[in-house]
């Protein structure tokens, strides 16, 4: 729904361009490509004859299309809503990977204006409301609050499908771990027996070499 409104807004902007000779940027080309009729701007399971959809029902329909990896879906929203949606989908669907674009579509500036230039009606100085608000923005508190609001905007929301990763069954004493211990014990016993036999053979070999090397001492006496 939001994307349909965005398309209508962007199309009016492109039509109202005063100088059509100006080359289109990447954002304009992408907008025109997304306007191709082969791309459906409504959820695939929506009943367009029904007019009493609730926000929760429409949200569930959009979520089913986004998490369906068999089709390509594009979710377009404001930056705060997109961050909240990414946080929710990443947490609830750990087996799937979601990617967000690095560039913004049609970025615009926004700000705040204070009546009377932010000056107090009683004094000529700047009002405390404006000073405090400027402090919130310049210190980064305001942007941090917006991020936290986006993360907590879907508290209590349940996913439309179960995507839990199957846990590995723990090994018990009555299971396959007994076989592992038996094989390990058998290999250790064979290694000990082989070590003892090898040590006994080496000892006998050393004794035989010692006896072979001993020669009788012969004293030769010559009588003259």
mmCIF file with all atom_site columns, C-alpha atoms in Angstrom:
data_model
loop_
_atom_site.group_PDB
_atom_site.id
_atom_site.type_symbol
_atom_site.label_atom_id
_atom_site.label_alt_id
_atom_site.label_comp_id
_atom_site.label_asym_id
_atom_site.label_entity_id
_atom_site.label_seq_id
_atom_site.pdbx_PDB_ins_code
_atom_site.Cartn_x
_atom_site.Cartn_y
_atom_site.Cartn_z
_atom_site.occupancy
_atom_site.B_iso_or_equiv
_atom_site.pdbx_formal_charge
_atom_site.auth_seq_id
_atom_site.auth_comp_id
_atom_site.auth_asym_id
_atom_site.auth_atom_id
_atom_site.pdbx_PDB_model_num
ATOM 1   C CA . UNK A 1 1   ? 0.000   0.000   0.000   1.00 0.00 ? 1   UNK A CA 1
ATOM 2   C CA . UNK A 1 2   ? 2.773   2.381   0.926   1.00 0.00 ? 2   UNK A CA 1
ATOM 3   C CA . UNK A 1 3   ? 4.629   1.564   -2.285  1.00 0.00 ? 3   UNK A CA 1
ATOM 4   C CA . UNK A 1 4   ? 1.535   2.287   -4.376  1.00 0.00 ? 4   UNK A CA 1
ATOM 5   C CA . UNK A 1 5   ? 1.303   5.705   -2.767  1.00 0.00 ? 5   UNK A CA 1
ATOM 6   C CA . UNK A 1 6   ? 5.013   6.245   -3.330  1.00 0.00 ? 6   UNK A CA 1
ATOM 7   C CA . UNK A 1 7   ? 4.648   5.323   -7.009  1.00 0.00 ? 7   UNK A CA 1
ATOM 8   C CA . UNK A 1 8   ? 1.812   7.801   -7.429  1.00 0.00 ? 8   UNK A CA 1
ATOM 9   C CA . UNK A 1 9   ? 3.871   10.507  -5.721  1.00 0.00 ? 9   UNK A CA 1
ATOM 10  C CA . UNK A 1 10  ? 6.990   9.851   -7.803  1.00 0.00 ? 10  UNK A CA 1
ATOM 11  C CA . UNK A 1 11  ? 5.041   9.646   -11.054 1.00 0.00 ? 11  UNK A CA 1
ATOM 12  C CA . UNK A 1 12  ? 3.521   13.063  -10.436 1.00 0.00 ? 12  UNK A CA 1
ATOM 13  C CA . UNK A 1 13  ? 6.977   14.434  -9.703  1.00 0.00 ? 13  UNK A CA 1
ATOM 14  C CA . UNK A 1 14  ? 8.389   13.038  -12.953 1.00 0.00 ? 14  UNK A CA 1
ATOM 15  C CA . UNK A 1 15  ? 5.469   14.360  -14.977 1.00 0.00 ? 15  UNK A CA 1
ATOM 16  C CA . UNK A 1 16  ? 5.745   17.820  -13.448 1.00 0.00 ? 16  UNK A CA 1
ATOM 17  C CA . UNK A 1 17  ? 9.463   18.188  -14.286 1.00 0.00 ? 17  UNK A CA 1
ATOM 18  C CA . UNK A 1 18  ? 9.942   21.548  -15.985 1.00 0.00 ? 18  UNK A CA 1
ATOM 19  C CA . UNK A 1 19  ? 12.971  20.500  -18.031 1.00 0.00 ? 19  UNK A CA 1
ATOM 20  C CA . UNK A 1 20  ? 12.440  16.988  -19.487 1.00 0.00 ? 20  UNK A CA 1
ATOM 21  C CA . UNK A 1 21  ? 15.888  17.118  -21.134 1.00 0.00 ? 21  UNK A CA 1
ATOM 22  C CA . UNK A 1 22  ? 17.579  16.652  -17.775 1.00 0.00 ? 22  UNK A CA 1
ATOM 23  C CA . UNK A 1 23  ? 18.832  13.018  -17.667 1.00 0.00 ? 23  UNK A CA 1
ATOM 24  C CA . UNK A 1 24  ? 17.182  10.728  -15.196 1.00 0.00 ? 24  UNK A CA 1
ATOM 25  C CA . UNK A 1 25  ? 19.185  9.614   -12.209 1.00 0.00 ? 25  UNK A CA 1
ATOM 26  C CA . UNK A 1 26  ? 19.406  6.061   -10.923 1.00 0.00 ? 26  UNK A CA 1
ATOM 27  C CA . UNK A 1 27  ? 16.580  6.699   -8.480  1.00 0.00 ? 27  UNK A CA 1
ATOM 28  C CA . UNK A 1 28  ? 14.240  7.821   -11.281 1.00 0.00 ? 28  UNK A CA 1
ATOM 29  C CA . UNK A 1 29  ? 15.160  4.849   -13.464 1.00 0.00 ? 29  UNK A CA 1
ATOM 30  C CA . UNK A 1 30  ? 14.597  2.457   -10.555 1.00 0.00 ? 30  UNK A CA 1
ATOM 31  C CA . UNK A 1 31  ? 11.226  4.034   -9.877  1.00 0.00 ? 31  UNK A CA 1
ATOM 32  C CA . UNK A 1 32  ? 10.162  3.586   -13.491 1.00 0.00 ? 32  UNK A CA 1
ATOM 33  C CA . UNK A 1 33  ? 11.339  -0.033  -13.503 1.00 0.00 ? 33  UNK A CA 1
ATOM 34  C CA . UNK A 1 34  ? 9.341   -0.760  -10.361 1.00 0.00 ? 34  UNK A CA 1
ATOM 35  C CA . UNK A 1 35  ? 6.290   0.733   -12.071 1.00 0.00 ? 35  UNK A CA 1
ATOM 36  C CA . UNK A 1 36  ? 6.376   -2.073  -14.596 1.00 0.00 ? 36  UNK A CA 1
ATOM 37  C CA . UNK A 1 37  ? 2.959   -3.833  -14.494 1.00 0.00 ? 37  UNK A CA 1
ATOM 38  C CA . UNK A 1 38  ? 4.633   -7.233  -14.157 1.00 0.00 ? 38  UNK A CA 1
ATOM 39  C CA . UNK A 1 39  ? 5.529   -6.254  -10.578 1.00 0.00 ? 39  UNK A CA 1
ATOM 40  C CA . UNK A 1 40  ? 2.586   -6.608  -8.252  1.00 0.00 ? 40  UNK A CA 1
ATOM 41  C CA . UNK A 1 41  ? 2.301   -3.824  -5.696  1.00 0.00 ? 41  UNK A CA 1
ATOM 42  C CA . UNK A 1 42  ? -0.194  -5.742  -3.557  1.00 0.00 ? 42  UNK A CA 1
ATOM 43  C CA . UNK A 1 43  ? 0.406   -8.878  -1.475  1.00 0.00 ? 43  UNK A CA 1
ATOM 44  C CA . UNK A 1 44  ? -0.036  -12.075 -3.451  1.00 0.00 ? 44  UNK A CA 1
ATOM 45  C CA . UNK A 1 45  ? -2.787  -13.447 -1.180  1.00 0.00 ? 45  UNK A CA 1
ATOM 46  C CA . UNK A 1 46  ? -4.832  -10.287 -0.869  1.00 0.00 ? 46  UNK A CA 1
ATOM 47  C CA . UNK A 1 47  ? -8.490  -10.327 -1.857  1.00 0.00 ? 47  UNK A CA 1
ATOM 48  C CA . UNK A 1 48  ? -9.004  -7.052  -3.681  1.00 0.00 ? 48  UNK A CA 1
ATOM 49  C CA . UNK A 1 49  ? -12.777 -7.397  -3.459  1.00 0.00 ? 49  UNK A CA 1
ATOM 50  C CA . UNK A 1 50  ? -12.534 -7.109  0.318   1.00 0.00 ? 50  UNK A CA 1
ATOM 51  C CA . UNK A 1 51  ? -12.326 -3.619  1.787   1.00 0.00 ? 51  UNK A CA 1
ATOM 52  C CA . UNK A 1 52  ? -12.330 -4.280  5.530   1.00 0.00 ? 52  UNK A CA 1
ATOM 53  C CA . UNK A 1 53  ? -8.772  -5.519  6.029   1.00 0.00 ? 53  UNK A CA 1
ATOM 54  C CA . UNK A 1 54  ? -7.213  -4.580  9.333   1.00 0.00 ? 54  UNK A CA 1
ATOM 55  C CA . UNK A 1 55  ? -3.662  -3.304  9.665   1.00 0.00 ? 55  UNK A CA 1
ATOM 56  C CA . UNK A 1 56  ? -2.586  -6.563  11.337  1.00 0.00 ? 56  UNK A CA 1
ATOM 57  C CA . UNK A 1 57  ? -4.010  -8.659  8.502   1.00 0.00 ? 57  UNK A CA 1
ATOM 58  C CA . UNK A 1 58  ? -2.324  -6.566  5.821   1.00 0.00 ? 58  UNK A CA 1
ATOM 59  C CA . UNK A 1 59  ? 0.928   -6.719  7.750   1.00 0.00 ? 59  UNK A CA 1
ATOM 60  C CA . UNK A 1 60  ? 0.722   -10.525 7.884   1.00 0.00 ? 60  UNK A CA 1
ATOM 61  C CA . UNK A 1 61  ? 0.082   -10.724 4.127   1.00 0.00 ? 61  UNK A CA 1
ATOM 62  C CA . UNK A 1 62  ? 3.107   -8.550  3.396   1.00 0.00 ? 62  UNK A CA 1
ATOM 63  C CA . UNK A 1 63  ? 5.261   -10.570 5.791   1.00 0.00 ? 63  UNK A CA 1
ATOM 64  C CA . UNK A 1 64  ? 4.351   -13.838 4.047   1.00 0.00 ? 64  UNK A CA 1
ATOM 65  C CA . UNK A 1 65  ? 5.585   -12.447 0.734   1.00 0.00 ? 65  UNK A CA 1
ATOM 66  C CA . UNK A 1 66  ? 8.774   -11.001 2.220   1.00 0.00 ? 66  UNK A CA 1
ATOM 67  C CA . UNK A 1 67  ? 9.828   -14.250 3.937   1.00 0.00 ? 67  UNK A CA 1
ATOM 68  C CA . UNK A 1 68  ? 8.958   -16.367 0.892   1.00 0.00 ? 68  UNK A CA 1
ATOM 69  C CA . UNK A 1 69  ? 12.365  -17.035 -0.671  1.00 0.00 ? 69  UNK A CA 1
ATOM 70  C CA . UNK A 1 70  ? 10.818  -18.606 -3.774  1.00 0.00 ? 70  UNK A CA 1
ATOM 71  C CA . UNK A 1 71  ? 9.819   -15.194 -5.068  1.00 0.00 ? 71  UNK A CA 1
ATOM 72  C CA . UNK A 1 72  ? 11.609  -11.846 -5.088  1.00 0.00 ? 72  UNK A CA 1
ATOM 73  C CA . UNK A 1 73  ? 9.986   -9.208  -2.943  1.00 0.00 ? 73  UNK A CA 1
ATOM 74  C CA . UNK A 1 74  ? 10.887  -5.590  -2.249  1.00 0.00 ? 74  UNK A CA 1
ATOM 75  C CA . UNK A 1 75  ? 9.778   -3.933  0.966   1.00 0.00 ? 75  UNK A CA 1
ATOM 76  C CA . UNK A 1 76  ? 9.681   -0.146  0.726   1.00 0.00 ? 76  UNK A CA 1
ATOM 77  C CA . UNK A 1 77  ? 9.071   2.014   3.770   1.00 0.00 ? 77  UNK A CA 1
ATOM 78  C CA . UNK A 1 78  ? 10.489  4.932   5.663   1.00 0.00 ? 78  UNK A CA 1
ATOM 79  C CA . UNK A 1 79  ? 13.861  4.468   7.317   1.00 0.00 ? 79  UNK A CA 1
ATOM 80  C CA . UNK A 1 80  ? 12.483  4.024   10.842  1.00 0.00 ? 80  UNK A CA 1
ATOM 81  C CA . UNK A 1 81  ? 9.871   1.444   9.784   1.00 0.00 ? 81  UNK A CA 1
ATOM 82  C CA . UNK A 1 82  ? 12.429  -0.395  7.662   1.00 0.00 ? 82  UNK A CA 1
ATOM 83  C CA . UNK A 1 83  ? 14.887  -0.649  10.567  1.00 0.00 ? 83  UNK A CA 1
ATOM 84  C CA . UNK A 1 84  ? 12.164  -2.003  12.840  1.00 0.00 ? 84  UNK A CA 1
ATOM 85  C CA . UNK A 1 85  ? 11.034  -4.512  10.216  1.00 0.00 ? 85  UNK A CA 1
ATOM 86  C CA . UNK A 1 86  ? 14.608  -5.710  9.624   1.00 0.00 ? 86  UNK A CA 1
ATOM 87  C CA . UNK A 1 87  ? 15.135  -6.191  13.362  1.00 0.00 ? 87  UNK A CA 1
ATOM 88  C CA . UNK A 1 88  ? 11.913  -8.215  13.641  1.00 0.00 ? 88  UNK A CA 1
ATOM 89  C CA . UNK A 1 89  ? 12.497  -10.402 10.576  1.00 0.00 ? 89  UNK A CA 1
ATOM 90  C CA . UNK A 1 90  ? 16.135  -11.112 11.453  1.00 0.00 ? 90  UNK A CA 1
ATOM 91  C CA . UNK A 1 91  ? 15.153  -12.191 14.959  1.00 0.00 ? 91  UNK A CA 1
ATOM 92  C CA . UNK A 1 92  ? 12.099  -14.273 14.060  1.00 0.00 ? 92  UNK A CA 1
ATOM 93  C CA . UNK A 1 93  ? 13.507  -15.891 10.892  1.00 0.00 ? 93  UNK A CA 1
ATOM 94  C CA . UNK A 1 94  ? 17.117  -16.860 11.721  1.00 0.00 ? 94  UNK A CA 1
ATOM 95  C CA . UNK A 1 95  ? 17.453  -19.292 8.798   1.00 0.00 ? 95  UNK A CA 1
ATOM 96  C CA . UNK A 1 96  ? 16.811  -16.546 6.224   1.00 0.00 ? 96  UNK A CA 1
ATOM 97  C CA . UNK A 1 97  ? 18.980  -13.629 5.191   1.00 0.00 ? 97  UNK A CA 1
ATOM 98  C CA . UNK A 1 98  ? 17.472  -10.219 4.581   1.00 0.00 ? 98  UNK A CA 1
ATOM 99  C CA . UNK A 1 99  ? 19.308  -7.384  2.850   1.00 0.00 ? 99  UNK A CA 1
ATOM 100 C CA . UNK A 1 100 ? 18.588  -3.689  2.847   1.00 0.00 ? 100 UNK A CA 1
ATOM 101 C CA . UNK A 1 101 ? 19.705  -1.218  0.221   1.00 0.00 ? 101 UNK A CA 1
ATOM 102 C CA . UNK A 1 102 ? 22.499  1.224   0.919   1.00 0.00 ? 102 UNK A CA 1
ATOM 103 C CA . UNK A 1 103 ? 20.863  4.123   -0.936  1.00 0.00 ? 103 UNK A CA 1
ATOM 104 C CA . UNK A 1 104 ? 17.631  5.889   -0.129  1.00 0.00 ? 104 UNK A CA 1
ATOM 105 C CA . UNK A 1 105 ? 14.860  6.398   -2.646  1.00 0.00 ? 105 UNK A CA 1
ATOM 106 C CA . UNK A 1 106 ? 13.951  10.057  -3.033  1.00 0.00 ? 106 UNK A CA 1
ATOM 107 C CA . UNK A 1 107 ? 15.654  11.378  0.116   1.00 0.00 ? 107 UNK A CA 1
ATOM 108 C CA . UNK A 1 108 ? 14.231  14.653  1.361   1.00 0.00 ? 108 UNK A CA 1
ATOM 109 C CA . UNK A 1 109 ? 15.096  17.091  4.123   1.00 0.00 ? 109 UNK A CA 1
ATOM 110 C CA . UNK A 1 110 ? 12.764  17.711  7.009   1.00 0.00 ? 110 UNK A CA 1
ATOM 111 C CA . UNK A 1 111 ? 12.892  19.949  10.020  1.00 0.00 ? 111 UNK A CA 1
ATOM 112 C CA . UNK A 1 112 ? 10.947  21.887  12.579  1.00 0.00 ? 112 UNK A CA 1
ATOM 113 C CA . UNK A 1 113 ? 9.856   25.491  12.799  1.00 0.00 ? 113 UNK A CA 1
ATOM 114 C CA . UNK A 1 114 ? 9.004   27.371  15.953  1.00 0.00 ? 114 UNK A CA 1
ATOM 115 C CA . UNK A 1 115 ? 6.370   30.042  16.027  1.00 0.00 ? 115 UNK A CA 1
ATOM 116 C CA . UNK A 1 116 ? 7.865   33.464  16.471  1.00 0.00 ? 116 UNK A CA 1
ATOM 117 C CA . UNK A 1 117 ? 11.353  32.225  15.724  1.00 0.00 ? 117 UNK A CA 1
ATOM 118 C CA . UNK A 1 118 ? 11.461  30.277  18.966  1.00 0.00 ? 118 UNK A CA 1
ATOM 119 C CA . UNK A 1 119 ? 11.396  33.413  21.111  1.00 0.00 ? 119 UNK A CA 1
ATOM 120 C CA . UNK A 1 120 ? 9.408   33.598  24.265  1.00 0.00 ? 120 UNK A CA 1
ATOM 121 C CA . UNK A 1 121 ? 6.275   35.719  24.288  1.00 0.00 ? 121 UNK A CA 1
ATOM 122 C CA . UNK A 1 122 ? 7.236   37.144  27.652  1.00 0.00 ? 122 UNK A CA 1
ATOM 123 C CA . UNK A 1 123 ? 10.942  37.661  27.033  1.00 0.00 ? 123 UNK A CA 1
ATOM 124 C CA . UNK A 1 124 ? 13.025  38.609  24.051  1.00 0.00 ? 124 UNK A CA 1
ATOM 125 C CA . UNK A 1 125 ? 15.375  35.656  24.510  1.00 0.00 ? 125 UNK A CA 1
ATOM 126 C CA . UNK A 1 126 ? 14.999  32.224  22.969  1.00 0.00 ? 126 UNK A CA 1
ATOM 127 C CA . UNK A 1 127 ? 12.483  30.051  24.775  1.00 0.00 ? 127 UNK A CA 1
ATOM 128 C CA . UNK A 1 128 ? 13.580  27.122  26.900  1.00 0.00 ? 128 UNK A CA 1
ATOM 129 C CA . UNK A 1 129 ? 11.553  24.755  24.724  1.00 0.00 ? 129 UNK A CA 1
ATOM 130 C CA . UNK A 1 130 ? 13.635  25.523  21.661  1.00 0.00 ? 130 UNK A CA 1
ATOM 131 C CA . UNK A 1 131 ? 16.929  25.352  23.576  1.00 0.00 ? 131 UNK A CA 1
ATOM 132 C CA . UNK A 1 132 ? 16.060  21.989  25.095  1.00 0.00 ? 132 UNK A CA 1
ATOM 133 C CA . UNK A 1 133 ? 14.922  20.614  21.771  1.00 0.00 ? 133 UNK A CA 1
ATOM 134 C CA . UNK A 1 134 ? 18.098  21.761  20.057  1.00 0.00 ? 134 UNK A CA 1
ATOM 135 C CA . UNK A 1 135 ? 20.107  20.068  22.817  1.00 0.00 ? 135 UNK A CA 1
ATOM 136 C CA . UNK A 1 136 ? 18.211  16.798  22.240  1.00 0.00 ? 136 UNK A CA 1
ATOM 137 C CA . UNK A 1 137 ? 18.930  16.889  18.511  1.00 0.00 ? 137 UNK A CA 1
ATOM 138 C CA . UNK A 1 138 ? 22.561  18.024  18.666  1.00 0.00 ? 138 UNK A CA 1
ATOM 139 C CA . UNK A 1 139 ? 23.481  15.500  21.375  1.00 0.00 ? 139 UNK A CA 1
ATOM 140 C CA . UNK A 1 140 ? 22.058  12.584  19.385  1.00 0.00 ? 140 UNK A CA 1
ATOM 141 C CA . UNK A 1 141 ? 19.390  11.728  21.938  1.00 0.00 ? 141 UNK A CA 1
ATOM 142 C CA . UNK A 1 142 ? 16.572  12.372  19.474  1.00 0.00 ? 142 UNK A CA 1
ATOM 143 C CA . UNK A 1 143 ? 18.025  10.039  16.809  1.00 0.00 ? 143 UNK A CA 1
ATOM 144 C CA . UNK A 1 144 ? 18.660  7.403   19.479  1.00 0.00 ? 144 UNK A CA 1
ATOM 145 C CA . UNK A 1 145 ? 15.054  7.640   20.623  1.00 0.00 ? 145 UNK A CA 1
ATOM 146 C CA . UNK A 1 146 ? 13.853  7.156   17.056  1.00 0.00 ? 146 UNK A CA 1
ATOM 147 C CA . UNK A 1 147 ? 16.013  4.050   16.695  1.00 0.00 ? 147 UNK A CA 1
ATOM 148 C CA . UNK A 1 148 ? 14.684  2.579   19.937  1.00 0.00 ? 148 UNK A CA 1
ATOM 149 C CA . UNK A 1 149 ? 11.111  3.352   18.903  1.00 0.00 ? 149 UNK A CA 1
ATOM 150 C CA . UNK A 1 150 ? 11.713  1.537   15.610  1.00 0.00 ? 150 UNK A CA 1
ATOM 151 C CA . UNK A 1 151 ? 13.129  -1.497  17.418  1.00 0.00 ? 151 UNK A CA 1
ATOM 152 C CA . UNK A 1 152 ? 10.276  -1.671  19.901  1.00 0.00 ? 152 UNK A CA 1
ATOM 153 C CA . UNK A 1 153 ? 7.479   -0.887  17.475  1.00 0.00 ? 153 UNK A CA 1
ATOM 154 C CA . UNK A 1 154 ? 6.721   -4.583  16.956  1.00 0.00 ? 154 UNK A CA 1
ATOM 155 C CA . UNK A 1 155 ? 6.810   -5.701  20.596  1.00 0.00 ? 155 UNK A CA 1
ATOM 156 C CA . UNK A 1 156 ? 4.267   -8.491  21.016  1.00 0.00 ? 156 UNK A CA 1
ATOM 157 C CA . UNK A 1 157 ? 4.058   -9.169  17.285  1.00 0.00 ? 157 UNK A CA 1
ATOM 158 C CA . UNK A 1 158 ? 4.076   -12.849 16.349  1.00 0.00 ? 158 UNK A CA 1
ATOM 159 C CA . UNK A 1 159 ? 5.581   -14.200 13.088  1.00 0.00 ? 159 UNK A CA 1
ATOM 160 C CA . UNK A 1 160 ? 3.246   -15.677 10.495  1.00 0.00 ? 160 UNK A CA 1
ATOM 161 C CA . UNK A 1 161 ? 5.300   -18.880 10.232  1.00 0.00 ? 161 UNK A CA 1
ATOM 162 C CA . UNK A 1 162 ? 7.568   -20.908 12.484  1.00 0.00 ? 162 UNK A CA 1
ATOM 163 C CA . UNK A 1 163 ? 11.235  -20.662 11.580  1.00 0.00 ? 163 UNK A CA 1
ATOM 164 C CA . UNK A 1 164 ? 12.945  -22.071 14.647  1.00 0.00 ? 164 UNK A CA 1
ATOM 165 C CA . UNK A 1 165 ? 16.224  -23.893 14.057  1.00 0.00 ? 165 UNK A CA 1
ATOM 166 C CA . UNK A 1 166 ? 15.981  -27.553 15.149  1.00 0.00 ? 166 UNK A CA 1
ATOM 167 C CA . UNK A 1 167 ? 18.067  -28.120 18.246  1.00 0.00 ? 167 UNK A CA 1
ATOM 168 C CA . UNK A 1 168 ? 20.602  -30.926 18.415  1.00 0.00 ? 168 UNK A CA 1
ATOM 169 C CA . UNK A 1 169 ? 19.424  -33.783 20.628  1.00 0.00 ? 169 UNK A CA 1
ATOM 170 C CA . UNK A 1 170 ? 21.770  -34.098 23.623  1.00 0.00 ? 170 UNK A CA 1
ATOM 171 C CA . UNK A 1 171 ? 23.676  -37.349 24.067  1.00 0.00 ? 171 UNK A CA 1
ATOM 172 C CA . UNK A 1 172 ? 22.516  -39.454 26.988  1.00 0.00 ? 172 UNK A CA 1
ATOM 173 C CA . UNK A 1 173 ? 24.112  -42.364 28.794  1.00 0.00 ? 173 UNK A CA 1
ATOM 174 C CA . UNK A 1 174 ? 21.638  -44.719 27.147  1.00 0.00 ? 174 UNK A CA 1
ATOM 175 C CA . UNK A 1 175 ? 22.329  -43.435 23.661  1.00 0.00 ? 175 UNK A CA 1
ATOM 176 C CA . UNK A 1 176 ? 25.209  -43.361 21.197  1.00 0.00 ? 176 UNK A CA 1
ATOM 177 C CA . UNK A 1 177 ? 27.684  -42.007 23.738  1.00 0.00 ? 177 UNK A CA 1
ATOM 178 C CA . UNK A 1 178 ? 28.073  -45.534 25.198  1.00 0.00 ? 178 UNK A CA 1
ATOM 179 C CA . UNK A 1 179 ? 29.329  -46.758 21.841  1.00 0.00 ? 179 UNK A CA 1
ATOM 180 C CA . UNK A 1 180 ? 31.896  -43.944 21.712  1.00 0.00 ? 180 UNK A CA 1
ATOM 181 C CA . UNK A 1 181 ? 33.185  -44.847 25.191  1.00 0.00 ? 181 UNK A CA 1
ATOM 182 C CA . UNK A 1 182 ? 33.379  -48.553 24.323  1.00 0.00 ? 182 UNK A CA 1
ATOM 183 C CA . UNK A 1 183 ? 35.352  -47.886 21.140  1.00 0.00 ? 183 UNK A CA 1
ATOM 184 C CA . UNK A 1 184 ? 37.686  -45.503 22.964  1.00 0.00 ? 184 UNK A CA 1
ATOM 185 C CA . UNK A 1 185 ? 38.250  -47.992 25.812  1.00 0.00 ? 185 UNK A CA 1
ATOM 186 C CA . UNK A 1 186 ? 38.978  -50.784 23.347  1.00 0.00 ? 186 UNK A CA 1
ATOM 187 C CA . UNK A 1 187 ? 41.521  -48.669 21.472  1.00 0.00 ? 187 UNK A CA 1
ATOM 188 C CA . UNK A 1 188 ? 43.214  -47.650 24.733  1.00 0.00 ? 188 UNK A CA 1
ATOM 189 C CA . UNK A 1 189 ? 43.454  -51.301 25.853  1.00 0.00 ? 189 UNK A CA 1
ATOM 190 C CA . UNK A 1 190 ? 44.974  -52.332 22.526  1.00 0.00 ? 190 UNK A CA 1
ATOM 191 C CA . UNK A 1 191 ? 47.481  -49.492 22.762  1.00 0.00 ? 191 UNK A CA 1
ATOM 192 C CA . UNK A 1 192 ? 48.514  -50.534 26.294  1.00 0.00 ? 192 UNK A CA 1
ATOM 193 C CA . UNK A 1 193 ? 48.924  -54.196 25.301  1.00 0.00 ? 193 UNK A CA 1
ATOM 194 C CA . UNK A 1 194 ? 50.943  -53.209 22.242  1.00 0.00 ? 194 UNK A CA 1
ATOM 195 C CA . UNK A 1 195 ? 53.131  -50.959 24.388  1.00 0.00 ? 195 UNK A CA 1
ATOM 196 C CA . UNK A 1 196 ? 53.816  -53.752 26.888  1.00 0.00 ? 196 UNK A CA 1
ATOM 197 C CA . UNK A 1 197 ? 54.676  -56.270 24.168  1.00 0.00 ? 197 UNK A CA 1
ATOM 198 C CA . UNK A 1 198 ? 56.934  -53.789 22.448  1.00 0.00 ? 198 UNK A CA 1
ATOM 199 C CA . UNK A 1 199 ? 58.678  -52.965 25.716  1.00 0.00 ? 199 UNK A CA 1
ATOM 200 C CA . UNK A 1 200 ? 59.224  -56.664 26.512  1.00 0.00 ? 200 UNK A CA 1
ATOM 201 C CA . UNK A 1 201 ? 60.695  -57.335 23.044  1.00 0.00 ? 201 UNK A CA 1
ATOM 202 C CA . UNK A 1 202 ? 63.013  -54.357 23.320  1.00 0.00 ? 202 UNK A CA 1
ATOM 203 C CA . UNK A 1 203 ? 64.267  -55.592 26.711  1.00 0.00 ? 203 UNK A CA 1
ATOM 204 C CA . UNK A 1 204 ? 65.077  -59.082 25.363  1.00 0.00 ? 204 UNK A CA 1
ATOM 205 C CA . UNK A 1 205 ? 66.853  -57.599 22.366  1.00 0.00 ? 205 UNK A CA 1
ATOM 206 C CA . UNK A 1 206 ? 69.064  -55.437 24.574  1.00 0.00 ? 206 UNK A CA 1
ATOM 207 C CA . UNK A 1 207 ? 70.098  -58.456 26.693  1.00 0.00 ? 207 UNK A CA 1
ATOM 208 C CA . UNK A 1 208 ? 71.037  -60.546 23.643  1.00 0.00 ? 208 UNK A CA 1
ATOM 209 C CA . UNK A 1 209 ? 73.177  -57.728 22.255  1.00 0.00 ? 209 UNK A CA 1
ATOM 210 C CA . UNK A 1 210 ? 74.953  -57.392 25.604  1.00 0.00 ? 210 UNK A CA 1
ATOM 211 C CA . UNK A 1 211 ? 75.875  -61.081 25.743  1.00 0.00 ? 211 UNK A CA 1
ATOM 212 C CA . UNK A 1 212 ? 77.191  -61.059 22.182  1.00 0.00 ? 212 UNK A CA 1
ATOM 213 C CA . UNK A 1 213 ? 79.505  -58.182 22.858  1.00 0.00 ? 213 UNK A CA 1
ATOM 214 C CA . UNK A 1 214 ? 81.222  -59.786 25.903  1.00 0.00 ? 214 UNK A CA 1
ATOM 215 C CA . UNK A 1 215 ? 84.544  -61.411 24.875  1.00 0.00 ? 215 UNK A CA 1
ATOM 216 C CA . UNK A 1 216 ? 86.791  -63.609 27.102  1.00 0.00 ? 216 UNK A CA 1
ATOM 217 C CA . UNK A 1 217 ? 89.951  -61.976 28.414  1.00 0.00 ? 217 UNK A CA 1
ATOM 218 C CA . UNK A 1 218 ? 92.905  -64.100 27.299  1.00 0.00 ? 218 UNK A CA 1
ATOM 219 C CA . UNK A 1 219 ? 96.259  -63.694 29.015  1.00 0.00 ? 219 UNK A CA 1
ATOM 220 C CA . UNK A 1 220 ? 99.089  -64.755 26.793  1.00 0.00 ? 220 UNK A CA 1
ATOM 221 C CA . UNK A 1 221 ? 102.248 -65.851 28.563  1.00 0.00 ? 221 UNK A CA 1
ATOM 222 C CA . UNK A 1 222 ? 105.385 -66.511 26.654  1.00 0.00 ? 222 UNK A CA 1
ATOM 223 C CA . UNK A 1 223 ? 108.066 -68.668 28.229  1.00 0.00 ? 223 UNK A CA 1
ATOM 224 C CA . UNK A 1 224 ? 111.537 -68.017 27.020  1.00 0.00 ? 224 UNK A CA 1
#
